[in-house]
Tab-separated table of C-alpha atoms and ligand atoms in Angstrom:
chain	number	residue	atom	x	y	z
A	1	MET	CA	21.584	27.220	-16.173
A	2	THR	CA	21.207	27.199	-19.941
A	3	ILE	CA	22.258	24.061	-21.754
A	4	ILE	CA	24.572	24.456	-24.720
A	5	LEU	CA	25.055	21.483	-27.028
A	6	LYS	CA	28.490	22.040	-28.500
A	7	ASN	CA	29.450	21.016	-32.001
A	8	ALA	CA	26.414	18.986	-32.808
A	9	THR	CA	24.996	17.833	-36.159
A	10	PHE	CA	21.510	19.275	-35.921
A	11	ILE	CA	18.909	17.701	-38.104
A	12	HIS	CA	15.775	19.873	-38.662
A	13	TRP	CA	12.824	17.528	-38.069
A	14	LYS	CA	10.734	18.995	-40.950
A	15	THR	CA	13.290	19.729	-43.703
A	16	LEU	CA	15.887	17.161	-42.702
A	17	GLU	CA	18.475	19.902	-43.322
A	18	PHE	CA	21.786	19.161	-41.479
A	19	THR	CA	23.580	22.063	-39.707
A	20	GLN	CA	26.990	21.755	-37.961
A	21	THR	CA	26.452	24.021	-34.906
A	22	SER	CA	26.418	24.675	-31.245
A	23	ILE	CA	22.904	24.943	-29.880
A	24	LYS	CA	21.802	27.186	-26.977
A	25	VAL	CA	18.654	25.629	-25.446
A	26	GLU	CA	16.395	28.064	-23.529
A	27	SER	CA	14.350	26.531	-20.690
A	28	GLY	CA	10.638	26.918	-20.133
A	29	LEU	CA	7.385	26.095	-22.024
A	30	ASN	CA	8.025	29.015	-24.438
A	31	GLY	CA	11.762	28.580	-24.731
A	32	GLY	CA	13.426	28.098	-28.108
A	33	ILE	CA	16.837	27.216	-29.457
A	34	THR	CA	19.564	29.451	-30.887
A	35	PHE	CA	22.436	28.356	-33.168
A	36	LEU	CA	25.840	29.486	-31.918
A	37	PRO	CA	29.203	29.017	-33.691
A	38	VAL	CA	30.780	25.590	-33.361
A	39	ASP	CA	33.790	27.310	-31.819
A	40	LEU	CA	32.499	28.870	-28.595
A	41	SER	CA	35.746	30.707	-27.609
A	42	ALA	CA	34.409	34.118	-28.458
A	43	ILE	CA	31.250	33.631	-26.419
A	44	ASP	CA	30.717	34.007	-22.610
A	45	ILE	CA	29.519	30.563	-21.510
A	46	SER	CA	30.607	30.855	-17.926
A	47	LYS	CA	26.971	30.532	-16.649
A	48	ASP	CA	25.945	27.824	-19.114
A	49	GLU	CA	26.268	24.001	-18.982
A	50	VAL	CA	28.198	22.950	-22.115
A	51	ILE	CA	27.834	19.396	-23.357
A	52	ASP	CA	30.151	18.172	-26.107
A	53	CYS	CA	28.111	16.686	-28.925
A	54	SER	CA	30.925	16.079	-31.425
A	55	GLY	CA	29.904	13.216	-33.666
A	56	LYS	CA	26.433	13.207	-32.334
A	57	LEU	CA	23.068	13.913	-34.024
A	58	VAL	CA	20.602	16.273	-32.395
A	59	THR	CA	16.995	16.561	-33.493
A	60	LYS	CA	13.552	17.265	-32.115
A	61	SER	CA	12.493	14.754	-29.494
A	62	PHE	CA	9.550	12.454	-30.174
A	63	ALA	CA	5.890	12.363	-28.989
A	64	VAL	CA	3.324	9.509	-28.612
A	65	GLY	CA	-0.046	10.043	-30.440
A	66	HIS	CA	-1.935	7.386	-28.520
A	67	HIS	CA	-0.888	5.622	-25.293
A	68	HIS	CA	-2.515	3.799	-22.293
A	69	VAL	CA	-1.011	4.441	-18.933
A	70	TYR	CA	-3.420	1.886	-17.456
A	71	SER	CA	-1.600	-1.012	-19.191
A	72	ALA	CA	1.815	-0.294	-17.808
A	73	LEU	CA	1.719	-2.927	-15.078
A	74	ALA	CA	0.461	-5.620	-17.362
A	75	ARG	CA	3.899	-6.823	-18.457
A	76	GLY	CA	4.267	-10.429	-17.296
A	77	MET	CA	0.946	-10.525	-15.530
A	78	PRO	CA	-0.828	-13.940	-15.040
A	79	VAL	CA	-2.682	-15.157	-18.188
A	80	PRO	CA	-6.515	-14.950	-18.055
A	81	ALA	CA	-8.477	-17.952	-16.818
A	82	LYS	CA	-9.984	-18.371	-20.322
A	83	GLN	CA	-7.883	-17.782	-23.494
A	84	PRO	CA	-9.479	-14.917	-25.472
A	85	GLU	CA	-10.556	-15.942	-28.945
A	86	ASN	CA	-11.434	-12.622	-30.425
A	87	PHE	CA	-11.068	-8.853	-29.910
A	88	LEU	CA	-14.090	-8.476	-27.630
A	89	GLU	CA	-12.839	-11.356	-25.465
A	90	ILE	CA	-9.393	-9.765	-25.303
A	91	LEU	CA	-11.074	-6.640	-23.870
A	92	GLU	CA	-13.291	-8.516	-21.529
A	93	TYR	CA	-10.836	-11.136	-20.145
A	94	VAL	CA	-7.701	-8.967	-20.143
A	95	TRP	CA	-8.094	-5.203	-20.289
A	96	TRP	CA	-11.445	-4.668	-18.669
A	97	ASN	CA	-10.451	-7.039	-15.887
A	98	LEU	CA	-7.154	-5.159	-15.398
A	99	ASP	CA	-8.524	-1.566	-15.484
A	100	LYS	CA	-11.206	-2.493	-12.944
A	101	ALA	CA	-8.434	-3.547	-10.486
A	102	LEU	CA	-6.626	-0.197	-10.621
A	103	ASP	CA	-6.655	2.039	-7.519
A	104	LYS	CA	-4.937	5.354	-7.003
A	105	ASP	CA	-1.518	3.932	-6.087
A	106	MET	CA	-1.567	1.567	-9.116
A	107	ILE	CA	-2.536	4.443	-11.439
A	108	GLU	CA	0.312	6.500	-10.029
A	109	ALA	CA	2.759	3.566	-10.513
A	110	SER	CA	1.487	3.022	-14.021
A	111	ALA	CA	1.909	6.691	-14.924
A	112	LEU	CA	5.408	6.861	-13.482
A	113	ALA	CA	6.484	3.656	-15.372
A	114	THR	CA	4.963	4.979	-18.581
A	115	ALA	CA	6.578	8.482	-18.285
A	116	MET	CA	9.954	6.906	-17.538
A	117	ALA	CA	9.798	4.518	-20.472
A	118	CYS	CA	8.740	7.252	-22.850
A	119	ALA	CA	11.489	9.539	-21.641
A	120	LYS	CA	14.174	6.961	-22.118
A	121	ALA	CA	12.854	6.192	-25.608
A	122	GLY	CA	13.090	9.868	-26.578
A	123	SER	CA	9.476	11.010	-26.212
A	124	THR	CA	8.939	14.256	-24.261
A	125	PHE	CA	5.157	14.441	-24.929
A	126	VAL	CA	2.463	11.821	-24.456
A	127	ILE	CA	-1.180	11.775	-25.616
A	128	ASP	CA	-2.861	9.248	-23.263
A	129	HIS	CA	-6.269	7.550	-23.065
A	130	HIS	CA	-6.934	6.337	-19.558
A	131	ALA	CA	-9.433	3.904	-17.943
A	132	SER	CA	-9.766	2.974	-14.217
A	133	PRO	CA	-13.567	2.343	-13.671
A	134	ASN	CA	-13.203	1.822	-9.914
A	135	ALA	CA	-10.917	4.807	-9.415
A	136	ILE	CA	-12.181	7.491	-11.778
A	137	ARG	CA	-12.103	10.520	-9.582
A	138	ASP	CA	-8.788	12.427	-9.730
A	139	SER	CA	-7.265	9.729	-11.952
A	140	LEU	CA	-6.166	12.318	-14.533
A	141	GLU	CA	-4.617	14.564	-11.931
A	142	ILE	CA	-2.642	11.648	-10.519
A	143	ILE	CA	-1.292	10.808	-14.039
A	144	ALA	CA	-0.452	14.490	-14.779
A	145	ASN	CA	1.438	14.797	-11.414
A	146	ALA	CA	3.433	11.622	-12.126
A	147	PHE	CA	4.268	12.754	-15.703
A	148	GLU	CA	5.413	16.107	-14.338
A	149	ARG	CA	7.552	14.466	-11.706
A	150	VAL	CA	9.463	12.666	-14.414
A	151	GLY	CA	9.400	15.682	-16.737
A	152	VAL	CA	7.262	14.562	-19.618
A	153	SER	CA	4.465	16.769	-21.102
A	154	HIS	CA	1.044	15.448	-21.654
A	155	LEU	CA	-2.478	15.599	-23.173
A	156	LEU	CA	-4.654	13.332	-21.150
A	157	CYS	CA	-8.236	12.129	-21.227
A	158	TYR	CA	-10.445	9.707	-19.368
A	159	GLU	CA	-12.085	6.905	-21.474
A	160	ILE	CA	-15.753	7.626	-20.819
A	161	SER	CA	-17.960	4.603	-21.495
A	162	ASP	CA	-21.288	3.001	-20.715
A	163	ARG	CA	-19.771	-0.478	-20.400
A	164	ASP	CA	-20.091	-0.421	-16.599
A	165	GLY	CA	-23.337	1.439	-16.543
A	166	LEU	CA	-24.528	5.054	-16.937
A	167	GLU	CA	-23.339	5.997	-13.441
A	168	LYS	CA	-19.690	5.224	-14.340
A	169	ALA	CA	-20.203	7.180	-17.600
A	170	GLN	CA	-21.334	10.173	-15.593
A	171	LEU	CA	-18.302	9.897	-13.245
A	172	GLY	CA	-16.113	9.862	-16.363
A	173	LEU	CA	-17.749	13.029	-17.692
A	174	GLN	CA	-17.352	14.666	-14.277
A	175	GLU	CA	-13.658	13.733	-13.987
A	176	THR	CA	-13.078	15.047	-17.461
A	177	GLU	CA	-14.828	18.375	-16.865
A	178	GLU	CA	-12.999	18.967	-13.576
A	179	TYR	CA	-9.683	18.172	-15.143
A	180	LEU	CA	-10.233	20.294	-18.271
A	181	SER	CA	-11.250	23.319	-16.165
A	182	VAL	CA	-7.533	23.708	-15.183
A	183	ASN	CA	-5.582	21.530	-17.622
A	184	GLN	CA	-5.074	21.016	-21.318
A	185	GLY	CA	-6.669	17.703	-22.240
A	186	LEU	CA	-9.298	15.941	-24.350
A	187	VAL	CA	-12.682	14.396	-23.931
A	188	GLY	CA	-12.109	10.631	-24.024
A	189	LEU	CA	-14.583	8.036	-25.131
A	190	HIS	CA	-13.848	4.309	-25.227
A	191	ALA	CA	-15.398	3.370	-28.574
A	192	SER	CA	-18.713	3.603	-30.441
A	193	PHE	CA	-19.810	0.145	-29.263
A	194	THR	CA	-19.569	1.058	-25.598
A	195	VAL	CA	-21.038	4.567	-25.787
A	196	GLY	CA	-24.803	5.095	-26.125
A	197	ASP	CA	-26.379	8.141	-27.670
A	198	GLU	CA	-27.005	9.904	-24.363
A	199	THR	CA	-23.424	9.657	-23.205
A	200	LEU	CA	-22.161	10.627	-26.713
A	201	LYS	CA	-24.377	13.676	-26.711
A	202	LYS	CA	-23.092	14.719	-23.255
A	203	ALA	CA	-19.504	14.143	-24.313
A	204	LEU	CA	-19.945	16.280	-27.370
A	205	ASN	CA	-21.578	19.014	-25.330
A	206	LEU	CA	-18.583	18.915	-22.987
A	207	MET	CA	-16.166	19.037	-25.966
A	208	GLU	CA	-17.939	22.153	-27.306
A	209	ARG	CA	-18.151	23.915	-23.955
A	210	THR	CA	-14.463	23.316	-23.246
A	211	ASN	CA	-13.325	23.997	-26.807
A	212	SER	CA	-11.608	20.519	-26.743
A	213	GLY	CA	-11.639	17.448	-29.009
A	214	ILE	CA	-12.718	13.810	-28.667
A	215	HIS	CA	-10.228	10.970	-28.345
A	216	ILE	CA	-11.849	7.703	-29.251
A	217	HIS	CA	-11.099	4.209	-30.617
A	218	VAL	CA	-12.688	3.930	-34.095
A	219	ALA	CA	-13.362	0.595	-36.026
A	220	GLU	CA	-10.455	-1.141	-34.350
A	221	ASP	CA	-12.222	-4.409	-34.981
A	222	LEU	CA	-15.129	-5.373	-37.191
A	223	ALA	CA	-17.231	-5.844	-34.018
A	224	ASP	CA	-17.423	-2.092	-33.627
A	225	GLN	CA	-18.989	-1.746	-37.121
A	226	ASP	CA	-21.267	-4.726	-36.657
A	227	HIS	CA	-22.615	-3.266	-33.364
A	228	CYS	CA	-23.171	0.139	-34.927
A	229	GLN	CA	-24.993	-1.331	-37.910
A	230	GLN	CA	-27.253	-3.481	-35.802
A	231	LEU	CA	-28.169	-0.833	-33.286
A	232	TYR	CA	-28.032	2.441	-35.231
A	233	HIS	CA	-28.305	1.223	-38.846
A	234	LYS	CA	-25.219	3.242	-39.807
A	235	ARG	CA	-21.490	2.827	-39.782
A	236	VAL	CA	-19.254	4.058	-36.872
A	237	VAL	CA	-17.731	7.134	-38.519
A	238	GLU	CA	-21.141	8.136	-39.931
A	239	ARG	CA	-22.531	7.974	-36.366
A	240	LEU	CA	-19.671	9.963	-34.893
A	241	HIS	CA	-19.894	12.485	-37.778
A	242	GLN	CA	-23.649	13.078	-37.146
A	243	PHE	CA	-22.866	13.872	-33.502
A	244	GLY	CA	-20.194	16.329	-34.402
A	245	VAL	CA	-17.114	14.256	-33.270
A	246	LEU	CA	-15.235	15.024	-36.500
A	247	ASN	CA	-15.732	18.833	-36.297
A	248	SER	CA	-12.766	19.543	-34.016
A	249	PRO	CA	-9.071	19.627	-35.264
A	250	LYS	CA	-8.343	18.401	-31.747
A	251	THR	CA	-10.286	15.190	-32.309
A	252	ILE	CA	-8.220	11.939	-32.412
A	253	LEU	CA	-9.580	8.772	-33.956
A	254	ALA	CA	-7.429	5.799	-32.938
A	255	HIS	CA	-7.021	2.802	-35.279
A	256	CYS	CA	-9.606	3.382	-38.093
A	257	LEU	CA	-9.063	-0.076	-39.527
A	258	HIS	CA	-12.391	-1.223	-40.954
A	259	LEU	CA	-13.762	1.750	-42.898
A	260	SER	CA	-15.988	2.116	-45.981
A	261	GLU	CA	-15.078	4.619	-48.777
A	262	ASN	CA	-17.789	6.955	-47.401
A	263	GLU	CA	-16.227	6.847	-43.924
A	264	ARG	CA	-12.769	7.546	-45.401
A	265	SER	CA	-14.181	10.530	-47.282
A	266	LEU	CA	-15.889	11.892	-44.104
A	267	ILE	CA	-12.573	11.692	-42.209
A	268	ARG	CA	-10.515	13.111	-45.122
A	269	ASN	CA	-12.850	16.132	-45.433
A	270	SER	CA	-12.756	16.788	-41.680
A	271	PRO	CA	-10.118	18.416	-39.532
A	272	ALA	CA	-9.894	15.366	-37.258
A	273	TRP	CA	-6.684	13.280	-36.851
A	274	ILE	CA	-6.075	9.553	-37.053
A	275	VAL	CA	-3.604	7.524	-34.959
A	276	GLU	CA	-2.169	4.301	-36.338
A	277	ASN	CA	-0.952	1.641	-33.874
A	278	ALA	CA	0.504	-1.101	-36.089
A	279	GLU	CA	1.944	-3.473	-33.406
A	280	SER	CA	-1.275	-3.372	-31.412
A	281	ASN	CA	-3.214	-4.313	-34.528
A	282	LEU	CA	-0.898	-7.279	-35.075
A	283	ASN	CA	-1.045	-8.283	-31.498
A	284	ASN	CA	-4.869	-8.228	-31.421
A	285	ASN	CA	-5.116	-9.776	-34.807
A	286	VAL	CA	-7.789	-7.215	-35.890
A	287	GLY	CA	-6.417	-6.445	-39.337
A	288	HIS	CA	-4.074	-3.882	-40.856
A	289	PHE	CA	-4.157	-0.090	-41.072
A	290	ARG	CA	-4.541	1.364	-44.606
A	291	GLY	CA	-3.997	5.113	-45.151
A	292	THR	CA	-5.531	5.180	-48.622
A	293	ASN	CA	-7.998	8.068	-49.027
A	294	LEU	CA	-7.766	9.075	-45.419
A	295	GLY	CA	-5.915	12.338	-46.091
A	296	LYS	CA	-2.740	13.711	-44.542
A	297	ASN	CA	-3.716	13.738	-40.769
A	298	ILE	CA	-2.218	10.409	-39.768
A	299	MET	CA	0.042	10.122	-36.782
A	300	LEU	CA	1.419	7.214	-34.763
A	301	GLY	CA	0.943	5.785	-31.364
A	302	THR	CA	1.924	2.769	-29.188
A	303	ASP	CA	-1.535	1.895	-27.883
A	304	GLY	CA	0.027	0.995	-24.522
A	305	MET	CA	2.051	-1.860	-25.993
A	306	HIS	CA	5.332	-0.033	-25.199
A	307	SER	CA	6.612	3.518	-25.150
A	308	ASP	CA	9.086	3.510	-28.026
A	309	MET	CA	7.998	5.667	-31.017
A	310	LEU	CA	10.975	4.699	-33.182
A	311	ARG	CA	9.723	1.094	-32.884
A	312	SER	CA	6.164	2.201	-33.675
A	313	ALA	CA	7.287	3.961	-36.894
A	314	GLN	CA	9.319	0.964	-37.966
A	315	ALA	CA	6.453	-1.327	-37.306
A	316	ALA	CA	4.043	0.970	-39.300
A	317	PHE	CA	6.473	0.685	-42.166
A	318	PHE	CA	6.851	-3.142	-42.060
A	319	ALA	CA	3.204	-3.946	-41.273
A	320	GLY	CA	2.188	-1.548	-44.049
A	321	GLN	CA	3.985	-3.319	-46.811
A	322	GLU	CA	1.183	-5.652	-47.696
A	323	VAL	CA	-1.878	-3.440	-47.715
A	324	ASP	CA	-0.869	0.187	-46.920
A	325	GLN	CA	0.673	2.532	-49.473
A	326	ILE	CA	3.530	3.441	-47.106
A	327	ASN	CA	7.067	4.181	-48.105
A	328	VAL	CA	10.133	5.256	-45.950
A	329	PRO	CA	9.426	9.038	-46.135
A	330	GLU	CA	5.719	8.417	-45.344
A	331	ALA	CA	6.603	6.463	-42.240
A	332	TYR	CA	8.784	9.392	-41.060
A	333	ARG	CA	6.015	11.889	-41.971
A	334	ARG	CA	3.411	9.949	-39.855
A	335	PHE	CA	5.993	9.688	-37.048
A	336	ARG	CA	6.425	13.456	-36.998
A	337	ASN	CA	2.806	14.451	-37.588
A	338	VAL	CA	2.055	14.513	-33.911
A	339	HIS	CA	4.027	17.723	-33.656
A	340	HIS	CA	1.748	19.305	-36.290
A	341	TYR	CA	-1.280	18.167	-34.371
A	342	LEU	CA	0.017	19.646	-31.115
A	343	ALA	CA	1.205	23.032	-32.663
A	344	HIS	CA	-1.932	23.468	-34.746
A	345	ASN	CA	-4.040	23.168	-31.664
A	346	HIS	CA	-1.799	25.325	-29.512
A	347	PHE	CA	-1.186	22.645	-26.888
A	348	SER	CA	1.939	23.513	-24.805
A	349	GLY	CA	4.932	21.323	-24.082
A	350	ASP	CA	6.208	20.439	-27.560
A	351	GLY	CA	8.286	23.515	-28.457
A	352	ASP	CA	11.633	23.639	-30.236
A	353	ASN	CA	13.535	23.169	-26.937
A	354	ASN	CA	12.480	19.478	-26.799
A	355	LEU	CA	15.494	17.556	-28.140
A	356	VAL	CA	17.166	14.184	-28.393
A	357	VAL	CA	20.936	13.719	-28.695
A	358	LEU	CA	21.664	10.509	-30.628
A	359	ASP	CA	24.866	8.485	-30.295
A	360	TYR	CA	24.512	6.937	-33.789
A	361	ASP	CA	27.549	5.244	-35.091
A	362	SER	CA	26.630	4.267	-38.565
A	363	PRO	CA	28.770	2.080	-40.800
A	364	THR	CA	27.530	4.152	-43.749
A	365	PRO	CA	27.198	7.905	-44.483
A	366	VAL	CA	24.311	9.717	-42.880
A	367	THR	CA	23.045	12.606	-45.086
A	368	PRO	CA	19.901	14.707	-45.502
A	369	ASP	CA	18.990	12.556	-48.538
A	370	ASN	CA	19.254	9.186	-46.756
A	371	PHE	CA	18.315	10.099	-43.218
A	372	THR	CA	14.783	8.477	-43.404
A	373	GLY	CA	16.511	5.251	-44.500
A	374	HIS	CA	18.607	5.390	-41.283
A	375	PHE	CA	15.435	6.268	-39.391
A	376	VAL	CA	13.623	3.047	-40.534
A	377	PHE	CA	16.472	0.585	-40.759
A	378	GLY	CA	19.188	1.900	-38.311
A	379	LEU	CA	17.970	4.057	-35.449
A	380	SER	CA	16.701	2.621	-32.234
A	381	SER	CA	16.170	3.829	-28.790
A	382	ASN	CA	19.533	2.446	-27.795
A	383	HIS	CA	21.057	5.380	-29.645
A	384	ILE	CA	19.403	7.945	-27.359
A	385	ARG	CA	22.053	9.481	-25.115
A	386	HIS	CA	20.366	12.641	-23.832
A	387	VAL	CA	16.882	14.019	-23.844
A	388	ILE	CA	15.872	17.620	-23.148
A	389	SER	CA	12.255	18.405	-22.263
A	390	ASN	CA	11.159	22.081	-22.424
A	391	GLY	CA	14.783	23.120	-22.264
A	392	SER	CA	15.623	21.095	-19.096
A	393	TRP	CA	17.327	17.705	-18.663
A	394	LEU	CA	14.998	14.654	-18.836
A	395	VAL	CA	17.634	12.068	-19.620
A	396	ASN	CA	21.382	12.711	-19.280
A	397	ASN	CA	23.727	9.970	-20.325
A	398	LYS	CA	20.927	7.499	-20.414
A	399	ARG	CA	19.890	8.320	-16.852
A	400	LEU	CA	16.667	9.984	-15.840
A	401	THR	CA	17.500	13.256	-14.141
A	402	ASN	CA	14.357	14.157	-12.184
A	403	VAL	CA	13.474	10.888	-10.431
A	404	ASP	CA	15.234	7.992	-8.715
A	405	GLU	CA	14.584	5.321	-11.251
A	406	LYS	CA	15.469	2.372	-9.101
A	407	ALA	CA	13.240	3.516	-6.232
A	408	ILE	CA	10.291	3.969	-8.662
A	409	LEU	CA	10.842	0.524	-10.229
A	410	THR	CA	10.638	-0.982	-6.773
A	411	TYR	CA	7.423	0.918	-6.155
A	412	THR	CA	5.922	-0.113	-9.576
A	413	THR	CA	6.834	-3.760	-8.916
A	414	GLU	CA	5.075	-3.626	-5.527
A	415	GLN	CA	2.017	-2.089	-7.152
A	416	ALA	CA	2.105	-4.652	-10.033
A	417	LEU	CA	2.099	-7.529	-7.580
A	418	ARG	CA	-0.835	-5.966	-5.666
A	419	MET	CA	-2.781	-5.623	-8.910
A	420	TRP	CA	-2.006	-9.085	-10.203
A	421	LYS	CA	-3.430	-10.565	-6.951
A	422	LYS	CA	-6.691	-8.770	-7.691
A	423	LEU	CA	-7.073	-10.218	-11.167
B	1	ZN	ZN1	-6.036	2.396	-27.601
């Protein structure tokens, strides 16, 4: 059954042009949308599902540029025995303790929880960066299946790293190669400071053989730069550049906080993409993102903090007031850049038939000229009424359509308690 959104105010995500129209939404990965008259009386709609969208805004749904499924069960977990005092201690006492505890059921629960939260916050596509050092094999397939159960499209990778020894790095490479042989995805690396030259070389070789890109944390904290200078006598982006990481337009560099002018220029003159994660930077107290001289390829992520991209865009705007040259239209541009990244690289699952229907009662006029102002200061995920993913229902009247939300939350709670006991 084809969905028709009747009498909607359609906002084109690129031009911000407003069109009063009914919208026919074709289903499938290659489906599109067609504008129909507002008055459908002359059209045969007997086989279609017609949803009245009078007074509602309809626009392209959202996508997450950098997420971490593995952190989904962390909310409310016991605090670490020792309070972390810097970024490396946060990794060591919190995240590397947590990801080592994950087993297959916990990964599945984490992925279901993440996909559900993304869907309800309007995202139909997620780029994820996963780690589970004691359950590497099949971890990406488990995540993919969970996302597909909920109805969210994905671009996954496993976070390959030497931090637990070369054997684990090899398992990460194997998991990546097997997954990429049948799925779209990326070659994940944790960060320069946990990846030695041998593993980096192997990952680049895999990237080239599979015509993929690298997804890696870059200069999130100064410690990454200090480590690189001490061990390799060069800076992080210079090292990655020499290995060829920046050569692919599919490559994603997460964070990019502590960069020299030369590193900025290397990134700007490459086809690689950057993901800004403002709230995560604030939370870890690692500094602020600055887009100056980095070029146009900047998108936004949540870094596993939550799954709400509207919130991420608003945080990028507010956190960027002090050091970043960001204004309201630039926050919107970064928020939407992920669609350019996905389309340019021919990844499937982010076509025109991915839509959100917003129930946005504004006390002031909403126009093409001031829409980005509403985007930063007014819109929130509370306004998301329906979400359509690849032309099919994902969220209908604020309810997930493909899964039993309550049953899954019971399951994720059980898995969270199991995991917390292991910490
Ligand atoms: Zn991250």
